[in-house]
Amino acid sequence: MTDAPNTPAPQNESADTDEAMKAKRKKMLVIVALVIIVAAVIYALWAFIFSGSVNTDNAYVGAETAEITSMVSGQVAEVKVSNTQQVKKGDLLAVIDNRDARIALAQAQAELAKAQRQYTQSSANSNSLTSQVLVSSDDINSAKAQVAQAQVEVERAQAELARRIQLGASGAISKEELATSQSAFNTTKANLEVAKAGLAQAESKRKAAESNLAANDALIKGANQASTPDVLVAQAKVDQAKLDLQRTEIRAPLNGVVAQRSVQVGQRVAPGSMLMSVVPVSDVYVDANFKESQLEKVRVGQKATLTSDLYGKSVEYHGTVVGFSGGTGAAFALIPAQNATGNWIKVVQRLPVRIQLDPKELAEHPLRVGLSMDATIDLTSK
């Protein structure tokens, strides 16, 4: 006779399964909670450590490059430098044939000497014209005396003629004597007219001398040999000729490295011709192109730390934010984006931020224009 089956067994198995499921759910909840806690801790650490700075590797070295151009025309006689050569301010870079400039200077100096002599001559003419005015005054006085004497002679001849006429009416004198007296009277009248004409001529000469003196004085009045207009114009031409002669020697305007040298000996250059460039490697800066979403807290004066691909992470540069560009790179592109037409896709823009580097660090580890940099700005600095 067989025993009946134990019916409570299925219930025990179901209870064990429920307990296992509950333990599994509890374990999953614990894992999820741990993941959330770890994520929160990581985010907190990131916010605490990294939210105080912004970083970009879209940064490049730049400099205010000096473009060397010719200020005069002529043939290049010498070129003293080559590309990559270090130069200092005032170093001779190139020489233009100066023979034409020397001739122009000699001509300008001759014109200056001529103008100075003309001033000296004008001064002497003033003295001469003053003497002529004085002489003319003496001539006028002499002419007046001659007129007065001629007038007396006329009056005397006139009285003699009247007396002769009375005597001739009574027959006391001959007609010949009367005619002689009449002729003498006419002669004295003519002499009076001649004397008056002489007086008028003397007065005209004095007026002419006075006019010439006034005109000559107008040229030199209130001036000396160095300040008269003609001398000043001639002196300006001499100064210009000296400057043109000086400009035949082209010198470096600053310390730097020669680049883009295109001039050759024998080449004829015109004013404004590009000869070469001088890059001031000791005074370079970095233009860091940050995303517009990174610039909310960036301010002028904040400190920055930079590294260069040239030296690697072992060499750090320290700099200061000195300014922001007036527009994004897209705004100044050769062909700006036409966002108002066609299908539009938003692209995060980048704004160049200029960072000035420490000159001492640049002297220890020189950089060149165009090198890539990695820039980090400390937003907590002021």
mmCIF file of C-alpha atoms in Angstrom:
data_model
loop_
_atom_site.group_PDB
_atom_site.id
_atom_site.type_symbol
_atom_site.label_atom_id
_atom_site.label_comp_id
_atom_site.label_asym_id
_atom_site.label_seq_id
_atom_site.Cartn_x
_atom_site.Cartn_y
_atom_site.Cartn_z
ATOM 1 C CA MET A 1 0.000 0.000 0.000
ATOM 2 C CA THR A 2 1.511 3.330 -1.193
ATOM 3 C CA ASP A 3 1.716 6.564 0.810
ATOM 4 C CA ALA A 4 -0.190 9.665 -0.434
ATOM 5 C CA PRO A 5 1.992 12.610 -1.965
ATOM 6 C CA ASN A 6 3.079 15.561 0.235
ATOM 7 C CA THR A 7 0.966 18.518 -0.989
ATOM 8 C CA PRO A 8 2.772 21.430 0.876
ATOM 9 C CA ALA A 9 5.965 21.065 -1.288
ATOM 10 C CA PRO A 10 4.824 23.288 -4.214
ATOM 11 C CA GLN A 11 4.016 26.105 -1.841
ATOM 12 C CA ASN A 12 7.545 26.009 -0.388
ATOM 13 C CA GLU A 13 9.092 26.178 -3.852
ATOM 14 C CA SER A 14 6.963 29.228 -4.750
ATOM 15 C CA ALA A 15 8.034 31.020 -1.569
ATOM 16 C CA ASP A 16 11.711 30.398 -2.333
ATOM 17 C CA THR A 17 11.281 31.831 -5.823
ATOM 18 C CA ASP A 18 9.633 34.987 -4.486
ATOM 19 C CA GLU A 19 12.445 35.487 -2.003
ATOM 20 C CA ALA A 20 15.036 35.148 -4.773
ATOM 21 C CA MET A 21 13.229 37.683 -6.929
ATOM 22 C CA LYS A 22 13.015 40.121 -4.052
ATOM 23 C CA ALA A 23 16.722 39.711 -3.338
ATOM 24 C CA LYS A 24 17.530 40.265 -6.983
ATOM 25 C CA ARG A 25 15.406 43.416 -7.143
ATOM 26 C CA LYS A 26 17.000 44.693 -3.985
ATOM 27 C CA LYS A 27 20.432 44.062 -5.430
ATOM 28 C CA MET A 28 19.533 45.921 -8.634
ATOM 29 C CA LEU A 29 18.187 48.865 -6.666
ATOM 30 C CA VAL A 30 21.379 48.988 -4.663
ATOM 31 C CA ILE A 31 23.467 48.935 -7.873
ATOM 32 C CA VAL A 32 21.351 51.697 -9.439
ATOM 33 C CA ALA A 33 21.644 53.762 -6.279
ATOM 34 C CA LEU A 34 25.414 53.268 -6.234
ATOM 35 C CA VAL A 35 25.635 54.291 -9.898
ATOM 36 C CA ILE A 36 23.607 57.422 -9.210
ATOM 37 C CA ILE A 37 25.750 58.265 -6.180
ATOM 38 C CA VAL A 38 28.976 57.736 -8.125
ATOM 39 C CA ALA A 39 27.685 59.856 -11.005
ATOM 40 C CA ALA A 40 26.695 62.600 -8.575
ATOM 41 C CA VAL A 41 30.123 62.490 -6.940
ATOM 42 C CA ILE A 42 31.882 62.615 -10.326
ATOM 43 C CA TYR A 43 29.704 65.528 -11.436
ATOM 44 C CA ALA A 44 30.357 67.349 -8.165
ATOM 45 C CA LEU A 45 34.095 66.821 -8.551
ATOM 46 C CA TRP A 46 33.960 68.033 -12.144
ATOM 47 C CA ALA A 47 31.912 71.072 -11.171
ATOM 48 C CA PHE A 48 34.276 71.849 -8.308
ATOM 49 C CA ILE A 49 37.529 71.318 -10.190
ATOM 50 C CA PHE A 50 36.826 72.133 -13.828
ATOM 51 C CA SER A 51 33.912 74.568 -13.892
ATOM 52 C CA GLY A 52 36.263 77.387 -12.926
ATOM 53 C CA SER A 53 38.038 77.329 -16.286
ATOM 54 C CA VAL A 54 37.459 77.041 -20.016
ATOM 55 C CA ASN A 55 39.776 75.317 -22.457
ATOM 56 C CA THR A 56 40.368 75.162 -26.199
ATOM 57 C CA ASP A 57 42.993 73.670 -28.460
ATOM 58 C CA ASN A 58 41.863 75.942 -31.307
ATOM 59 C CA ALA A 59 44.532 78.549 -30.563
ATOM 60 C CA TYR A 60 47.426 79.864 -32.608
ATOM 61 C CA VAL A 61 50.439 82.134 -32.139
ATOM 62 C CA GLY A 62 50.263 85.562 -33.781
ATOM 63 C CA ALA A 63 52.323 88.761 -33.935
ATOM 64 C CA GLU A 64 52.159 92.325 -35.223
ATOM 65 C CA THR A 65 54.423 91.650 -38.192
ATOM 66 C CA ALA A 66 56.312 94.621 -39.661
ATOM 67 C CA GLU A 67 56.105 94.806 -43.449
ATOM 68 C CA ILE A 68 59.274 96.326 -44.882
ATOM 69 C CA THR A 69 58.577 98.506 -47.934
ATOM 70 C CA SER A 70 60.630 100.955 -49.968
ATOM 71 C CA MET A 71 59.969 104.673 -49.510
ATOM 72 C CA VAL A 72 61.906 105.706 -52.642
ATOM 73 C CA SER A 73 62.330 104.350 -56.132
ATOM 74 C CA GLY A 74 65.590 102.937 -57.442
ATOM 75 C CA GLN A 75 67.650 99.850 -58.079
ATOM 76 C CA VAL A 76 68.531 97.560 -55.176
ATOM 77 C CA ALA A 77 72.296 97.661 -54.677
ATOM 78 C CA GLU A 78 72.612 95.332 -51.657
ATOM 79 C CA VAL A 79 70.498 92.934 -49.598
ATOM 80 C CA LYS A 80 72.036 92.391 -46.173
ATOM 81 C CA VAL A 81 69.717 89.730 -44.703
ATOM 82 C CA SER A 82 68.012 86.472 -45.587
ATOM 83 C CA ASN A 83 64.979 84.553 -44.369
ATOM 84 C CA THR A 84 65.096 83.226 -40.747
ATOM 85 C CA GLN A 85 67.872 85.694 -39.837
ATOM 86 C CA GLN A 86 67.620 87.439 -36.473
ATOM 87 C CA VAL A 87 67.807 91.248 -36.690
ATOM 88 C CA LYS A 88 67.742 94.065 -34.173
ATOM 89 C CA LYS A 89 66.067 97.442 -34.457
ATOM 90 C CA GLY A 90 68.172 99.699 -36.679
ATOM 91 C CA ASP A 91 70.045 96.897 -38.462
ATOM 92 C CA LEU A 92 70.628 97.493 -42.179
ATOM 93 C CA LEU A 93 68.360 95.265 -44.274
ATOM 94 C CA ALA A 94 68.858 96.516 -47.845
ATOM 95 C CA VAL A 95 70.493 99.379 -49.764
ATOM 96 C CA ILE A 96 69.049 101.163 -52.788
ATOM 97 C CA ASP A 97 71.382 102.887 -55.279
ATOM 98 C CA ASN A 98 71.712 106.420 -53.858
ATOM 99 C CA ARG A 99 73.371 108.263 -56.752
ATOM 100 C CA ASP A 100 70.131 109.889 -57.909
ATOM 101 C CA ALA A 101 69.348 110.903 -54.328
ATOM 102 C CA ARG A 102 72.800 112.496 -53.947
ATOM 103 C CA ILE A 103 72.305 114.517 -57.142
ATOM 104 C CA ALA A 104 68.875 115.672 -55.949
ATOM 105 C CA LEU A 105 70.402 116.731 -52.616
ATOM 106 C CA ALA A 106 73.181 118.711 -54.329
ATOM 107 C CA GLN A 107 70.596 120.481 -56.502
ATOM 108 C CA ALA A 108 68.434 121.336 -53.481
ATOM 109 C CA GLN A 109 71.450 122.694 -51.603
ATOM 110 C CA ALA A 110 72.346 124.877 -54.603
ATOM 111 C CA GLU A 111 68.812 126.277 -54.686
ATOM 112 C CA LEU A 112 69.051 127.012 -50.969
ATOM 113 C CA ALA A 113 72.308 128.909 -51.457
ATOM 114 C CA LYS A 114 70.698 130.852 -54.305
ATOM 115 C CA ALA A 115 67.717 131.800 -52.147
ATOM 116 C CA GLN A 116 70.028 132.936 -49.339
ATOM 117 C CA ARG A 117 72.012 135.093 -51.765
ATOM 118 C CA GLN A 118 68.802 136.577 -53.122
ATOM 119 C CA TYR A 119 67.839 137.569 -49.606
ATOM 120 C CA THR A 120 71.244 139.157 -49.098
ATOM 121 C CA GLN A 121 70.838 140.977 -52.423
ATOM 122 C CA SER A 122 67.360 142.156 -51.436
ATOM 123 C CA SER A 123 68.757 143.528 -48.176
ATOM 124 C CA ALA A 124 71.480 145.346 -50.105
ATOM 125 C CA ASN A 125 68.885 146.663 -52.567
ATOM 126 C CA SER A 126 66.929 148.129 -49.678
ATOM 127 C CA ASN A 127 69.973 150.098 -48.580
ATOM 128 C CA SER A 128 70.605 151.200 -52.172
ATOM 129 C CA LEU A 129 66.980 152.223 -52.695
ATOM 130 C CA THR A 130 67.013 154.138 -49.409
ATOM 131 C CA SER A 131 70.044 156.039 -50.676
ATOM 132 C CA GLN A 132 68.251 156.712 -53.967
ATOM 133 C CA VAL A 133 65.298 158.147 -52.072
ATOM 134 C CA LEU A 134 67.643 160.483 -50.181
ATOM 135 C CA VAL A 135 69.436 161.485 -53.390
ATOM 136 C CA SER A 136 66.078 162.108 -55.063
ATOM 137 C CA SER A 137 65.105 164.376 -52.189
ATOM 138 C CA ASP A 138 68.300 166.347 -52.723
ATOM 139 C CA ASP A 139 67.586 166.543 -56.447
ATOM 140 C CA ILE A 140 64.104 167.849 -55.702
ATOM 141 C CA ASN A 141 65.496 170.565 -53.454
ATOM 142 C CA SER A 142 68.005 171.507 -56.136
ATOM 143 C CA ALA A 143 65.268 171.569 -58.781
ATOM 144 C CA LYS A 144 63.109 173.762 -56.569
ATOM 145 C CA ALA A 145 65.999 176.200 -56.194
ATOM 146 C CA GLN A 146 66.464 176.238 -59.975
ATOM 147 C CA VAL A 147 62.748 176.906 -60.433
ATOM 148 C CA ALA A 148 62.894 179.765 -57.940
ATOM 149 C CA GLN A 149 65.981 181.212 -59.682
ATOM 150 C CA ALA A 150 64.324 180.868 -63.077
ATOM 151 C CA GLN A 151 61.232 182.590 -61.712
ATOM 152 C CA VAL A 152 63.373 185.515 -60.528
ATOM 153 C CA GLU A 153 65.038 185.713 -63.935
ATOM 154 C CA VAL A 154 61.631 185.776 -65.603
ATOM 155 C CA GLU A 155 60.418 188.575 -63.361
ATOM 156 C CA ARG A 156 63.591 190.576 -63.950
ATOM 157 C CA ALA A 157 63.405 190.052 -67.728
ATOM 158 C CA GLN A 158 59.742 190.932 -67.695
ATOM 159 C CA ALA A 159 60.418 194.214 -65.855
ATOM 160 C CA GLU A 160 63.301 195.004 -68.219
ATOM 161 C CA LEU A 161 61.065 194.312 -71.194
ATOM 162 C CA ALA A 162 58.328 196.610 -69.856
ATOM 163 C CA ARG A 163 60.838 199.392 -69.346
ATOM 164 C CA ARG A 164 62.199 198.894 -72.863
ATOM 165 C CA ILE A 165 58.721 199.027 -74.322
ATOM 166 C CA GLN A 166 58.079 202.409 -72.667
ATOM 167 C CA LEU A 167 61.409 203.708 -73.951
ATOM 168 C CA GLY A 168 60.697 202.376 -77.408
ATOM 169 C CA ALA A 169 57.378 204.186 -77.519
ATOM 170 C CA SER A 170 59.194 207.508 -76.960
ATOM 171 C CA GLY A 171 61.899 206.615 -79.459
ATOM 172 C CA ALA A 172 64.634 206.536 -76.856
ATOM 173 C CA ILE A 173 65.844 203.066 -77.902
ATOM 174 C CA SER A 174 66.043 201.270 -81.149
ATOM 175 C CA LYS A 175 63.781 198.487 -82.259
ATOM 176 C CA GLU A 176 66.769 196.140 -82.140
ATOM 177 C CA GLU A 177 67.257 196.682 -78.413
ATOM 178 C CA LEU A 178 63.562 196.123 -77.847
ATOM 179 C CA ALA A 179 63.731 192.854 -79.779
ATOM 180 C CA THR A 180 66.733 191.785 -77.763
ATOM 181 C CA SER A 181 64.871 192.473 -74.504
ATOM 182 C CA GLN A 182 61.861 190.513 -75.780
ATOM 183 C CA SER A 183 64.117 187.580 -76.677
ATOM 184 C CA ALA A 184 65.740 187.642 -73.280
ATOM 185 C CA PHE A 185 62.314 187.551 -71.632
ATOM 186 C CA ASN A 186 61.245 184.568 -73.734
ATOM 187 C CA THR A 187 64.487 182.772 -72.857
ATOM 188 C CA THR A 188 63.919 183.221 -69.127
ATOM 189 C CA LYS A 189 60.376 181.897 -69.496
ATOM 190 C CA ALA A 190 61.699 178.840 -71.307
ATOM 191 C CA ASN A 191 64.318 178.344 -68.621
ATOM 192 C CA LEU A 192 61.546 178.477 -66.004
ATOM 193 C CA GLU A 193 59.625 175.753 -67.805
ATOM 194 C CA VAL A 194 62.781 173.641 -68.043
ATOM 195 C CA ALA A 195 63.385 174.103 -64.316
ATOM 196 C CA LYS A 196 59.802 173.095 -63.541
ATOM 197 C CA ALA A 197 60.187 170.015 -65.735
ATOM 198 C CA GLY A 198 63.387 169.154 -63.889
ATOM 199 C CA LEU A 199 61.535 169.483 -60.584
ATOM 200 C CA ALA A 200 58.732 167.192 -61.798
ATOM 201 C CA GLN A 201 61.292 164.651 -63.014
ATOM 202 C CA ALA A 202 63.089 164.699 -59.680
ATOM 203 C CA GLU A 203 59.812 164.157 -57.850
ATOM 204 C CA SER A 204 58.946 161.247 -60.174
ATOM 205 C CA LYS A 205 62.323 159.657 -59.533
ATOM 206 C CA ARG A 206 61.791 159.883 -55.801
ATOM 207 C CA LYS A 207 58.340 158.299 -56.062
ATOM 208 C CA ALA A 208 59.781 155.496 -58.161
ATOM 209 C CA ALA A 209 62.582 154.945 -55.638
ATOM 210 C CA GLU A 210 60.099 154.941 -52.767
ATOM 211 C CA SER A 211 57.882 152.385 -54.591
ATOM 212 C CA ASN A 212 60.858 150.128 -55.287
ATOM 213 C CA LEU A 213 61.957 150.448 -51.684
ATOM 214 C CA ALA A 214 58.468 149.544 -50.417
ATOM 215 C CA ALA A 215 58.275 146.527 -52.740
ATOM 216 C CA ASN A 216 61.726 145.329 -51.720
ATOM 217 C CA ASP A 217 60.973 145.829 -48.020
ATOM 218 C CA ALA A 218 57.781 143.780 -48.417
ATOM 219 C CA LEU A 219 59.929 140.800 -49.431
ATOM 220 C CA ILE A 220 62.194 140.923 -46.389
ATOM 221 C CA LYS A 221 60.155 142.791 -43.791
ATOM 222 C CA GLY A 222 59.869 140.927 -40.472
ATOM 223 C CA ALA A 223 62.204 138.136 -41.606
ATOM 224 C CA ASN A 224 65.845 137.238 -41.564
ATOM 225 C CA GLN A 225 67.858 135.085 -43.898
ATOM 226 C CA ALA A 226 66.702 131.881 -42.194
ATOM 227 C CA SER A 227 62.993 132.726 -42.064
ATOM 228 C CA THR A 228 62.295 134.371 -45.405
ATOM 229 C CA PRO A 229 59.742 132.341 -47.458
ATOM 230 C CA ASP A 230 62.047 131.598 -50.399
ATOM 231 C CA VAL A 231 64.758 130.320 -48.057
ATOM 232 C CA LEU A 232 62.229 128.231 -46.119
ATOM 233 C CA VAL A 233 60.977 126.582 -49.316
ATOM 234 C CA ALA A 234 64.536 125.849 -50.426
ATOM 235 C CA GLN A 235 65.414 124.500 -46.971
ATOM 236 C CA ALA A 236 62.372 122.191 -47.079
ATOM 237 C CA LYS A 237 63.577 120.811 -50.406
ATOM 238 C CA VAL A 238 67.011 120.171 -48.885
ATOM 239 C CA ASP A 239 65.422 118.364 -45.924
ATOM 240 C CA GLN A 240 63.322 116.250 -48.287
ATOM 241 C CA ALA A 241 66.368 115.389 -50.370
ATOM 242 C CA LYS A 242 68.286 114.386 -47.222
ATOM 243 C CA LEU A 243 65.366 112.221 -46.106
ATOM 244 C CA ASP A 244 65.198 110.524 -49.508
ATOM 245 C CA LEU A 245 68.936 109.866 -49.326
ATOM 246 C CA GLN A 246 68.545 108.419 -45.825
ATOM 247 C CA ARG A 247 65.685 106.211 -47.025
ATOM 248 C CA THR A 248 67.954 104.509 -49.545
ATOM 249 C CA GLU A 249 69.229 102.554 -46.519
ATOM 250 C CA ILE A 250 66.340 100.381 -45.327
ATOM 251 C CA ARG A 251 66.651 99.435 -41.657
ATOM 252 C CA ALA A 252 64.756 97.141 -39.305
ATOM 253 C CA PRO A 253 62.003 98.966 -37.369
ATOM 254 C CA LEU A 254 62.047 96.412 -34.524
ATOM 255 C CA ASN A 255 63.725 93.282 -33.176
ATOM 256 C CA GLY A 256 62.642 90.093 -34.866
ATOM 257 C CA VAL A 257 63.196 87.443 -37.513
ATOM 258 C CA VAL A 258 63.273 88.104 -41.251
ATOM 259 C CA ALA A 259 60.532 86.358 -43.227
ATOM 260 C CA GLN A 260 59.008 86.502 -46.720
ATOM 261 C CA ARG A 261 62.072 88.147 -48.261
ATOM 262 C CA SER A 262 61.251 88.763 -51.914
ATOM 263 C CA VAL A 263 63.744 91.480 -52.895
ATOM 264 C CA GLN A 264 66.846 90.660 -54.949
ATOM 265 C CA VAL A 265 69.988 92.606 -55.896
ATOM 266 C CA GLY A 266 69.452 94.503 -59.145
ATOM 267 C CA GLN A 267 65.698 94.624 -58.767
ATOM 268 C CA ARG A 268 64.115 98.023 -59.383
ATOM 269 C CA VAL A 269 61.644 98.940 -56.669
ATOM 270 C CA ALA A 270 59.008 101.644 -56.435
ATOM 271 C CA PRO A 271 57.669 103.419 -53.343
ATOM 272 C CA GLY A 272 55.458 100.981 -51.454
ATOM 273 C CA SER A 273 57.059 97.857 -52.901
ATOM 274 C CA MET A 274 56.980 94.954 -50.440
ATOM 275 C CA LEU A 275 60.540 93.762 -49.742
ATOM 276 C CA MET A 276 60.287 91.488 -46.698
ATOM 277 C CA SER A 277 58.718 91.086 -43.261
ATOM 278 C CA VAL A 278 60.182 91.215 -39.762
ATOM 279 C CA VAL A 279 58.368 89.080 -37.175
ATOM 280 C CA PRO A 280 58.810 90.192 -33.530
ATOM 281 C CA VAL A 281 59.099 86.713 -32.011
ATOM 282 C CA SER A 282 59.818 88.178 -28.572
ATOM 283 C CA ASP A 283 56.454 89.952 -28.550
ATOM 284 C CA VAL A 284 54.018 87.371 -29.886
ATOM 285 C CA TYR A 285 50.516 86.699 -28.591
ATOM 286 C CA VAL A 286 47.967 83.896 -28.856
ATOM 287 C CA ASP A 287 44.529 84.135 -30.454
ATOM 288 C CA ALA A 288 42.428 81.433 -28.771
ATOM 289 C CA ASN A 289 39.184 80.657 -30.602
ATOM 290 C CA PHE A 290 36.678 79.777 -27.864
ATOM 291 C CA LYS A 291 33.136 78.616 -28.477
ATOM 292 C CA GLU A 292 30.531 81.260 -27.836
ATOM 293 C CA SER A 293 29.028 79.061 -25.113
ATOM 294 C CA GLN A 294 32.348 79.191 -23.216
ATOM 295 C CA LEU A 295 32.660 82.973 -23.009
ATOM 296 C CA GLU A 296 29.946 83.837 -20.510
ATOM 297 C CA LYS A 297 32.400 84.373 -17.643
ATOM 298 C CA VAL A 298 35.553 85.239 -19.577
ATOM 299 C CA ARG A 299 36.775 88.778 -18.821
ATOM 300 C CA VAL A 300 39.752 90.945 -19.749
ATOM 301 C CA GLY A 301 42.541 90.573 -17.208
ATOM 302 C CA GLN A 302 41.928 86.919 -16.356
ATOM 303 C CA LYS A 303 44.938 84.620 -16.247
ATOM 304 C CA ALA A 304 45.553 81.846 -18.738
ATOM 305 C CA THR A 305 47.795 78.806 -18.932
ATOM 306 C CA LEU A 306 48.979 77.608 -22.319
ATOM 307 C CA THR A 307 51.003 74.785 -23.800
ATOM 308 C CA SER A 308 52.484 74.456 -27.260
ATOM 309 C CA ASP A 309 52.625 71.451 -29.529
ATOM 310 C CA LEU A 310 56.211 72.501 -30.243
ATOM 311 C CA TYR A 311 57.439 71.823 -26.666
ATOM 312 C CA GLY A 312 54.695 69.572 -25.360
ATOM 313 C CA LYS A 313 52.911 69.590 -22.005
ATOM 314 C CA SER A 314 56.158 69.906 -20.053
ATOM 315 C CA VAL A 315 56.520 73.606 -20.961
ATOM 316 C CA GLU A 316 53.767 75.897 -19.735
ATOM 317 C CA TYR A 317 53.236 79.527 -20.707
ATOM 318 C CA HIS A 318 51.345 82.008 -18.593
ATOM 319 C CA GLY A 319 49.420 84.873 -20.059
ATOM 320 C CA THR A 320 46.647 87.415 -19.564
ATOM 321 C CA VAL A 321 43.453 87.978 -21.519
ATOM 322 C CA VAL A 322 43.825 91.400 -23.144
ATOM 323 C CA GLY A 323 40.810 91.576 -25.435
ATOM 324 C CA PHE A 324 38.148 90.035 -27.631
ATOM 325 C CA SER A 325 37.846 90.183 -31.394
ATOM 326 C CA GLY A 326 35.205 92.464 -32.878
ATOM 327 C CA GLY A 327 33.553 89.525 -34.641
ATOM 328 C CA THR A 328 33.644 85.798 -35.115
ATOM 329 C CA GLY A 329 35.789 84.069 -37.675
ATOM 330 C CA ALA A 330 32.740 83.423 -39.844
ATOM 331 C CA ALA A 331 31.831 87.130 -39.825
ATOM 332 C CA PHE A 332 35.230 88.076 -41.264
ATOM 333 C CA ALA A 333 35.470 85.150 -43.677
ATOM 334 C CA LEU A 334 36.139 85.843 -47.341
ATOM 335 C CA ILE A 335 32.702 84.422 -48.138
ATOM 336 C CA PRO A 336 30.483 84.968 -45.038
ATOM 337 C CA ALA A 337 27.786 82.402 -44.270
ATOM 338 C CA GLN A 338 24.370 83.281 -45.707
ATOM 339 C CA ASN A 339 22.186 82.060 -42.857
ATOM 340 C CA ALA A 340 19.128 83.946 -44.102
ATOM 341 C CA THR A 341 18.785 81.809 -47.244
ATOM 342 C CA GLY A 342 18.174 78.135 -47.899
ATOM 343 C CA ASN A 343 18.185 75.423 -45.286
ATOM 344 C CA TRP A 344 19.823 76.612 -42.101
ATOM 345 C CA ILE A 345 21.823 74.495 -39.693
ATOM 346 C CA LYS A 346 23.056 76.128 -36.530
ATOM 347 C CA VAL A 347 26.825 75.996 -36.131
ATOM 348 C CA VAL A 348 28.436 76.978 -32.846
ATOM 349 C CA GLN A 349 30.547 80.053 -33.548
ATOM 350 C CA ARG A 350 34.019 80.763 -32.189
ATOM 351 C CA LEU A 351 35.277 84.160 -31.071
ATOM 352 C CA PRO A 352 39.020 84.920 -31.010
ATOM 353 C CA VAL A 353 40.274 85.882 -27.536
ATOM 354 C CA ARG A 354 43.703 87.504 -27.438
ATOM 355 C CA ILE A 355 46.110 86.353 -24.734
ATOM 356 C CA GLN A 356 49.363 88.207 -24.077
ATOM 357 C CA LEU A 357 52.235 85.923 -23.090
ATOM 358 C CA ASP A 358 54.946 86.419 -20.468
ATOM 359 C CA PRO A 359 58.060 87.871 -22.226
ATOM 360 C CA LYS A 360 60.448 86.015 -19.909
ATOM 361 C CA GLU A 361 58.892 82.659 -20.758
ATOM 362 C CA LEU A 362 58.993 83.555 -24.451
ATOM 363 C CA ALA A 363 62.694 84.334 -24.156
ATOM 364 C CA GLU A 364 63.329 80.921 -22.599
ATOM 365 C CA HIS A 365 61.141 79.017 -25.091
ATOM 366 C CA PRO A 366 60.648 81.099 -28.271
ATOM 367 C CA LEU A 367 57.553 80.591 -30.391
ATOM 368 C CA ARG A 368 56.852 81.267 -34.058
ATOM 369 C CA VAL A 369 53.806 82.741 -35.706
ATOM 370 C CA GLY A 370 51.167 80.175 -36.610
ATOM 371 C CA LEU A 371 52.099 77.470 -34.076
ATOM 372 C CA SER A 372 49.246 75.571 -32.408
ATOM 373 C CA MET A 373 48.559 76.159 -28.718
ATOM 374 C CA ASP A 374 46.295 74.738 -26.024
ATOM 375 C CA ALA A 375 44.784 77.506 -23.881
ATOM 376 C CA THR A 376 43.003 77.333 -20.539
ATOM 377 C CA ILE A 377 41.534 80.476 -18.942
ATOM 378 C CA ASP A 378 41.060 80.603 -15.177
ATOM 379 C CA LEU A 379 37.581 82.087 -14.696
ATOM 380 C CA THR A 380 38.167 82.617 -10.972
ATOM 381 C CA SER A 381 41.065 85.019 -11.546
ATOM 382 C CA LYS A 382 40.598 88.777 -11.776
#
